[in-house]
Amino acid sequence: MIIVITGPQSSGKGTQAEILQKEYGFKHISTGDILREEVKADTLEGREADSYMKKGLLVPYDLNNTILKKALDKYKDKTILLDGYPRTLPQVEHLMKIAEVKCVIYINISDEVAVQRACNRRICTATNKIYILDKLTPQDYETCKLAGGEIVQRTDDNPKTIKARLKIYHEQTSPCLSYLEKHKIPVFKINGERPIDAISADVKQELKKIKLI
Ligand code: AMP
């Protein structure tokens, strides 16, 4: 069973998915995180994906479907919070064929806020935890170091690449929402330009309405 979590870059999907994973035992799967792991491990797939990711482009579908299948098979007994997939109409069609999509949590922010947040975002290379540059503490650096990582800026979190990613988001990912709605999948639209707790409260309210929590 799948809950899709979607929205523009830096809308806070990962943060909300982590909250739901912690509180309800769902499994958060981010295709971006999986691909970054492949890049880090310098696998064949990772090397191929890296050249696309650096430019803010989507990696080829086949590569992604392999990675997706592996992740979905591994956690088939859990409710999965799928983050970063589907991003195109062929991907959403594929997903609807192979899995039961229960609903979509759609966290929306403006492009302006997306660019600003992404430039201010840092990531721990060991845990993939996201940090906000202005709010980083010495403790955060220490925690990441203890996990064996470093706090860095993603290579695709620069204004030029974020704009390219947003363009793809509007042209190719947004249409997936209409597709899902047409196929009677509930899409919960949530304003992501608010504090984390307020967004989380809305997400939980919607999931309660359809008895997923
Ligand atoms: P994200 O962490 O979701 O922002 O994803 C980072 C990058 O990984 C994207 O810009 C793409 O290059 C790649 N990626 C992640 N998910 C997908 C997907 N479903 N299809 C194609 N490329 C993807």
Tab-separated table of N, CA and C in Angstrom, residues 2-9 13 29-32 58-59 61 64-65 68 72 80-99 101-106 168-170 172-181 185 187:
chain	number	residue	atom	x	y	z
A	2	ILE	N	0.505	2.220	-0.850
A	2	ILE	CA	1.392	3.373	-1.015
A	2	ILE	C	0.663	4.683	-0.717
A	3	ILE	N	1.336	5.566	0.011
A	3	ILE	CA	0.903	6.953	0.131
A	3	ILE	C	1.960	7.752	-0.631
A	4	VAL	N	1.535	8.456	-1.671
A	4	VAL	CA	2.495	9.267	-2.427
A	4	VAL	C	2.604	10.621	-1.740
A	5	ILE	N	3.833	11.085	-1.573
A	5	ILE	CA	4.033	12.430	-1.013
A	5	ILE	C	4.773	13.255	-2.065
A	6	THR	N	4.134	14.340	-2.486
A	6	THR	CA	4.691	15.085	-3.605
A	6	THR	C	4.618	16.595	-3.366
A	7	GLY	N	5.291	17.326	-4.249
A	7	GLY	CA	5.322	18.788	-4.133
A	7	GLY	C	6.607	19.292	-4.748
A	8	PRO	N	6.735	20.599	-4.941
A	8	PRO	CA	7.964	21.142	-5.526
A	8	PRO	C	9.186	20.885	-4.627
A	9	GLN	N	10.364	21.130	-5.195
A	9	GLN	CA	11.618	20.969	-4.465
A	9	GLN	C	11.569	21.767	-3.148
A	13	LYS	N	8.561	17.694	1.963
A	13	LYS	CA	8.024	16.325	1.845
A	13	LYS	C	8.777	15.362	2.772
A	29	ILE	N	10.241	6.070	1.665
A	29	ILE	CA	11.168	5.743	0.574
A	29	ILE	C	11.292	6.951	-0.336
A	30	SER	N	12.518	7.489	-0.444
A	30	SER	CA	12.767	8.624	-1.326
A	30	SER	C	13.644	8.132	-2.471
A	31	THR	N	13.137	8.253	-3.704
A	31	THR	CA	13.943	7.787	-4.845
A	31	THR	C	15.213	8.633	-4.970
A	32	GLY	N	15.122	9.920	-4.610
A	32	GLY	CA	16.308	10.785	-4.634
A	32	GLY	C	17.366	10.268	-3.664
A	58	LEU	N	15.898	14.491	-14.878
A	58	LEU	CA	15.421	13.208	-14.381
A	58	LEU	C	16.314	12.091	-14.909
A	59	VAL	N	16.554	11.086	-14.056
A	59	VAL	CA	17.316	9.946	-14.553
A	59	VAL	C	16.390	9.096	-15.432
A	61	TYR	N	13.912	6.482	-17.114
A	61	TYR	CA	12.831	5.712	-16.456
A	61	TYR	C	13.237	4.305	-16.057
A	64	ASN	N	15.194	4.003	-13.006
A	64	ASN	CA	14.398	4.307	-11.827
A	64	ASN	C	13.435	3.194	-11.478
A	65	ASN	N	12.870	2.568	-12.498
A	65	ASN	CA	11.928	1.493	-12.211
A	65	ASN	C	12.631	0.300	-11.563
A	68	LEU	N	13.099	1.420	-7.978
A	68	LEU	CA	11.800	1.453	-7.302
A	68	LEU	C	11.345	0.045	-6.950
A	72	LEU	N	10.308	-1.329	-3.254
A	72	LEU	CA	8.936	-1.729	-2.937
A	72	LEU	C	8.882	-3.194	-2.515
A	80	ILE	N	3.931	2.300	2.553
A	80	ILE	CA	5.090	3.058	2.083
A	80	ILE	C	4.717	4.504	1.795
A	81	LEU	N	5.552	5.416	2.280
A	81	LEU	CA	5.412	6.838	1.935
A	81	LEU	C	6.386	7.090	0.806
A	82	LEU	N	5.865	7.215	-0.383
A	82	LEU	CA	6.735	7.299	-1.553
A	82	LEU	C	6.989	8.758	-1.924
A	83	ASP	N	8.257	9.129	-1.859
A	83	ASP	CA	8.687	10.526	-2.017
A	83	ASP	C	9.620	10.598	-3.240
A	84	GLY	N	9.258	11.426	-4.217
A	84	GLY	CA	10.130	11.566	-5.400
A	84	GLY	C	9.696	10.711	-6.579
A	85	TYR	N	8.641	9.959	-6.398
A	85	TYR	CA	8.120	9.089	-7.454
A	85	TYR	C	6.608	8.993	-7.261
A	86	PRO	N	5.797	9.152	-8.268
A	86	PRO	CA	6.085	9.356	-9.675
A	86	PRO	C	6.392	10.809	-10.011
A	87	ARG	N	7.205	11.005	-11.049
A	87	ARG	CA	7.574	12.345	-11.481
A	87	ARG	C	7.142	12.614	-12.917
A	88	THR	N	6.637	11.592	-13.586
A	88	THR	CA	6.219	11.767	-14.988
A	88	THR	C	4.986	10.899	-15.222
A	89	LEU	N	4.287	11.172	-16.324
A	89	LEU	CA	3.105	10.348	-16.619
A	89	LEU	C	3.462	8.864	-16.795
A	90	PRO	N	4.534	8.510	-17.549
A	90	PRO	CA	4.865	7.079	-17.626
A	90	PRO	C	5.128	6.466	-16.240
A	91	GLN	N	5.724	7.246	-15.341
A	91	GLN	CA	5.991	6.712	-13.996
A	91	GLN	C	4.691	6.491	-13.222
A	92	VAL	N	3.753	7.429	-13.326
A	92	VAL	CA	2.505	7.267	-12.563
A	92	VAL	C	1.706	6.098	-13.130
A	93	GLU	N	1.742	5.928	-14.438
A	93	GLU	CA	1.032	4.793	-15.051
A	93	GLU	C	1.654	3.479	-14.559
A	94	HIS	N	2.982	3.473	-14.513
A	94	HIS	CA	3.699	2.280	-14.052
A	94	HIS	C	3.331	1.981	-12.589
A	95	LEU	N	3.358	3.007	-11.763
A	95	LEU	CA	3.077	2.808	-10.338
A	95	LEU	C	1.666	2.253	-10.119
A	96	MET	N	0.703	2.788	-10.857
A	96	MET	CA	-0.682	2.347	-10.690
A	96	MET	C	-0.833	0.865	-11.090
A	97	LYS	N	0.059	0.412	-11.963
A	97	LYS	CA	-0.007	-1.000	-12.391
A	97	LYS	C	0.581	-1.926	-11.327
A	98	ILE	N	1.630	-1.465	-10.647
A	98	ILE	CA	2.345	-2.397	-9.764
A	98	ILE	C	1.988	-2.244	-8.281
A	99	ALA	N	1.243	-1.185	-7.906
A	99	ALA	CA	0.992	-0.986	-6.473
A	99	ALA	C	-0.393	-0.394	-6.230
A	101	VAL	N	-2.186	2.515	-4.756
A	101	VAL	CA	-1.960	3.888	-4.274
A	101	VAL	C	-3.200	4.338	-3.512
A	102	LYS	N	-3.021	4.641	-2.234
A	102	LYS	CA	-4.159	4.975	-1.374
A	102	LYS	C	-4.545	6.441	-1.451
A	103	CYS	N	-3.534	7.306	-1.481
A	103	CYS	CA	-3.820	8.741	-1.542
A	103	CYS	C	-2.520	9.493	-1.860
A	104	VAL	N	-2.669	10.810	-2.062
A	104	VAL	CA	-1.504	11.644	-2.350
A	104	VAL	C	-1.497	12.816	-1.362
A	105	ILE	N	-0.363	13.019	-0.725
A	105	ILE	CA	-0.185	14.210	0.093
A	105	ILE	C	0.601	15.181	-0.777
A	106	TYR	N	-0.021	16.287	-1.114
A	106	TYR	CA	0.602	17.241	-2.046
A	106	TYR	C	0.904	18.526	-1.266
A	168	ILE	N	11.007	21.158	-14.736
A	168	ILE	CA	10.594	19.761	-14.965
A	168	ILE	C	9.401	19.419	-14.077
A	169	TYR	N	9.449	19.922	-12.838
A	169	TYR	CA	8.343	19.648	-11.913
A	169	TYR	C	7.014	20.152	-12.501
A	170	HIS	N	7.017	21.402	-12.975
A	170	HIS	CA	5.759	21.962	-13.491
A	170	HIS	C	5.321	21.272	-14.785
A	172	GLN	N	6.342	18.176	-16.014
A	172	GLN	CA	6.155	16.721	-16.062
A	172	GLN	C	5.550	16.098	-14.808
A	173	THR	N	5.825	16.697	-13.652
A	173	THR	CA	5.337	16.060	-12.414
A	173	THR	C	3.921	16.514	-12.063
A	174	SER	N	3.647	17.813	-12.189
A	174	SER	CA	2.299	18.315	-11.884
A	174	SER	C	1.195	17.540	-12.603
A	175	PRO	N	1.363	17.220	-13.901
A	175	PRO	CA	0.288	16.475	-14.569
A	175	PRO	C	-0.045	15.123	-13.921
A	176	CYS	N	0.892	14.579	-13.148
A	176	CYS	CA	0.610	13.302	-12.459
A	176	CYS	C	-0.549	13.462	-11.476
A	177	LEU	N	-0.692	14.673	-10.913
A	177	LEU	CA	-1.759	14.898	-9.933
A	177	LEU	C	-3.130	14.773	-10.591
A	178	SER	N	-3.285	15.391	-11.759
A	178	SER	CA	-4.577	15.283	-12.455
A	178	SER	C	-4.840	13.832	-12.846
A	179	TYR	N	-3.772	13.150	-13.241
A	179	TYR	CA	-3.919	11.737	-13.621
A	179	TYR	C	-4.457	10.932	-12.427
A	180	LEU	N	-3.859	11.164	-11.270
A	180	LEU	CA	-4.272	10.405	-10.089
A	180	LEU	C	-5.704	10.756	-9.683
A	181	GLU	N	-6.023	12.063	-9.754
A	181	GLU	CA	-7.392	12.483	-9.411
A	181	GLU	C	-8.400	11.833	-10.365
A	185	ILE	N	-8.005	8.715	-7.033
A	185	ILE	CA	-7.109	8.655	-5.871
A	185	ILE	C	-7.245	9.997	-5.148
A	187	VAL	N	-6.403	13.322	-3.498
A	187	VAL	CA	-5.201	14.163	-3.465
A	187	VAL	C	-5.425	15.248	-2.405
